[in-house]
Amino acid sequence: MMKHYDCKNYINLDCEKGQCALSKNLIPIDGEGSDACPMFMQAEKCGVCKNFADPDKYGVGTCKGFAKENWAYASCGAFACEKFNK
Ligand code: SF4
């Protein structure tokens, strides 16, 4: 199930909650009420980029988007990455 947390419209406020940019509602990161709505749009994160490979169980994988390969977190925001590729 998709979570608000992975949505492009999610604005992080602190380690427990965020706000939806569309509805302006406060929404929890996990637990009750954390499931996404039908307006969900996948946020640009390393984990959904084609250059991200071989994540382990902690979500740590390899970024192959640049000349030099490096490790990356799947949950890392990629909205400002010039090599982001979906
Ligand atoms: S899933 Fe829906 S409610 Fe949640 S942040 Fe995205 S648009 Fe807003």
CSV table of C-alpha atoms and ligand atoms in Angstrom, one decimal:
chain,number,residue,atom,x,y,z
A,1,MET,CA,0.0,0.0,0.0
A,2,MET,CA,1.3,3.4,-1.0
A,3,LYS,CA,1.9,5.9,1.9
A,4,HIS,CA,1.4,9.7,2.1
A,5,TYR,CA,5.2,9.7,2.9
A,6,ASP,CA,6.1,8.6,-0.6
A,7,CYS,CA,3.8,11.1,-2.3
A,8,LYS,CA,5.0,14.1,-4.2
A,9,ASN,CA,2.4,16.2,-2.4
A,10,TYR,CA,3.6,15.2,1.1
A,11,ILE,CA,5.4,18.0,3.0
A,12,ASN,CA,7.4,16.7,5.9
A,13,LEU,CA,6.8,18.6,9.2
A,14,ASP,CA,8.6,16.5,11.7
A,15,CYS,CA,9.5,12.9,12.4
A,16,GLU,CA,5.9,11.9,13.1
A,17,LYS,CA,3.7,13.9,10.7
A,18,GLY,CA,3.5,15.9,7.5
A,19,GLN,CA,0.9,17.9,5.5
A,20,CYS,CA,-0.7,17.2,2.2
A,21,ALA,CA,-0.1,20.1,-0.2
A,22,LEU,CA,-3.4,19.4,-1.9
A,23,SER,CA,-5.8,18.9,1.0
A,24,LYS,CA,-3.8,20.8,3.6
A,25,ASN,CA,-4.6,18.0,6.1
A,26,LEU,CA,-2.1,16.9,8.7
A,27,ILE,CA,-1.1,13.3,8.0
A,28,PRO,CA,0.9,10.7,10.0
A,29,ILE,CA,4.1,9.1,8.6
A,30,ASP,CA,3.0,5.7,9.7
A,31,GLY,CA,0.3,3.8,11.5
A,32,GLU,CA,-3.4,4.6,11.3
A,33,GLY,CA,-4.2,7.2,8.5
A,34,SER,CA,-0.8,6.8,6.8
A,35,ASP,CA,-2.2,5.2,3.6
A,36,ALA,CA,-2.2,7.3,0.5
A,37,CYS,CA,-5.4,8.6,-1.2
A,38,PRO,CA,-6.3,8.2,-4.9
A,39,MET,CA,-4.5,11.5,-5.7
A,40,PHE,CA,-1.1,9.8,-4.9
A,41,MET,CA,1.8,10.8,-7.1
A,42,GLN,CA,5.1,9.0,-6.6
A,43,ALA,CA,7.7,11.4,-5.3
A,44,GLU,CA,11.1,11.5,-6.9
A,45,LYS,CA,13.3,9.3,-4.7
A,46,CYS,CA,16.5,7.4,-5.4
A,47,GLY,CA,14.6,4.1,-4.9
A,48,VAL,CA,12.4,4.7,-8.0
A,49,CYS,CA,15.2,5.9,-10.2
A,50,LYS,CA,16.5,3.7,-13.0
A,51,ASN,CA,20.1,4.4,-12.0
A,52,PHE,CA,19.5,2.9,-8.5
A,53,ALA,CA,20.6,-0.7,-8.2
A,54,ASP,CA,20.8,-3.6,-5.8
A,55,PRO,CA,19.2,-2.3,-2.6
A,56,ASP,CA,19.8,-4.4,0.5
A,57,LYS,CA,17.1,-5.0,3.2
A,58,TYR,CA,17.9,-1.6,4.7
A,59,GLY,CA,17.2,0.2,1.3
A,60,VAL,CA,20.9,1.0,0.8
A,61,GLY,CA,21.8,0.5,-2.9
A,62,THR,CA,24.2,1.7,-5.6
A,63,CYS,CA,23.7,4.8,-7.7
A,64,LYS,CA,25.0,4.2,-11.2
A,65,GLY,CA,23.9,7.6,-12.5
A,66,PHE,CA,27.2,9.3,-12.3
A,67,ALA,CA,30.7,8.5,-13.6
A,68,LYS,CA,31.7,7.3,-10.2
A,69,GLU,CA,29.4,4.7,-8.6
A,70,ASN,CA,28.4,5.4,-5.0
A,71,TRP,CA,26.0,4.1,-2.4
A,72,ALA,CA,22.6,5.7,-1.9
A,73,TYR,CA,19.5,5.4,0.3
A,74,ALA,CA,16.3,4.4,-1.5
A,75,SER,CA,14.3,6.9,0.6
A,76,CYS,CA,16.6,9.8,-0.3
A,77,GLY,CA,14.8,12.7,-2.1
A,78,ALA,CA,15.9,13.0,-5.7
A,79,PHE,CA,13.8,16.0,-6.9
A,80,ALA,CA,17.0,18.1,-7.4
A,81,CYS,CA,19.2,15.3,-8.9
A,82,GLU,CA,20.3,16.1,-12.5
A,83,LYS,CA,20.6,12.3,-13.2
A,84,PHE,CA,17.2,11.3,-11.9
A,85,ASN,CA,15.6,8.9,-14.5
A,86,LYS,CA,12.2,7.3,-14.1
B,1,SF4,S1,-1.5,10.5,-0.9
B,1,SF4,FE1,-3.2,12.0,-1.2
B,1,SF4,S2,-3.6,12.8,0.9
B,1,SF4,FE2,-1.6,11.8,0.9
B,1,SF4,S3,-0.1,13.4,0.4
B,1,SF4,FE3,-0.6,12.5,-1.5
B,1,SF4,S4,-2.3,13.6,-2.4
B,1,SF4,FE4,-2.1,14.2,-0.2
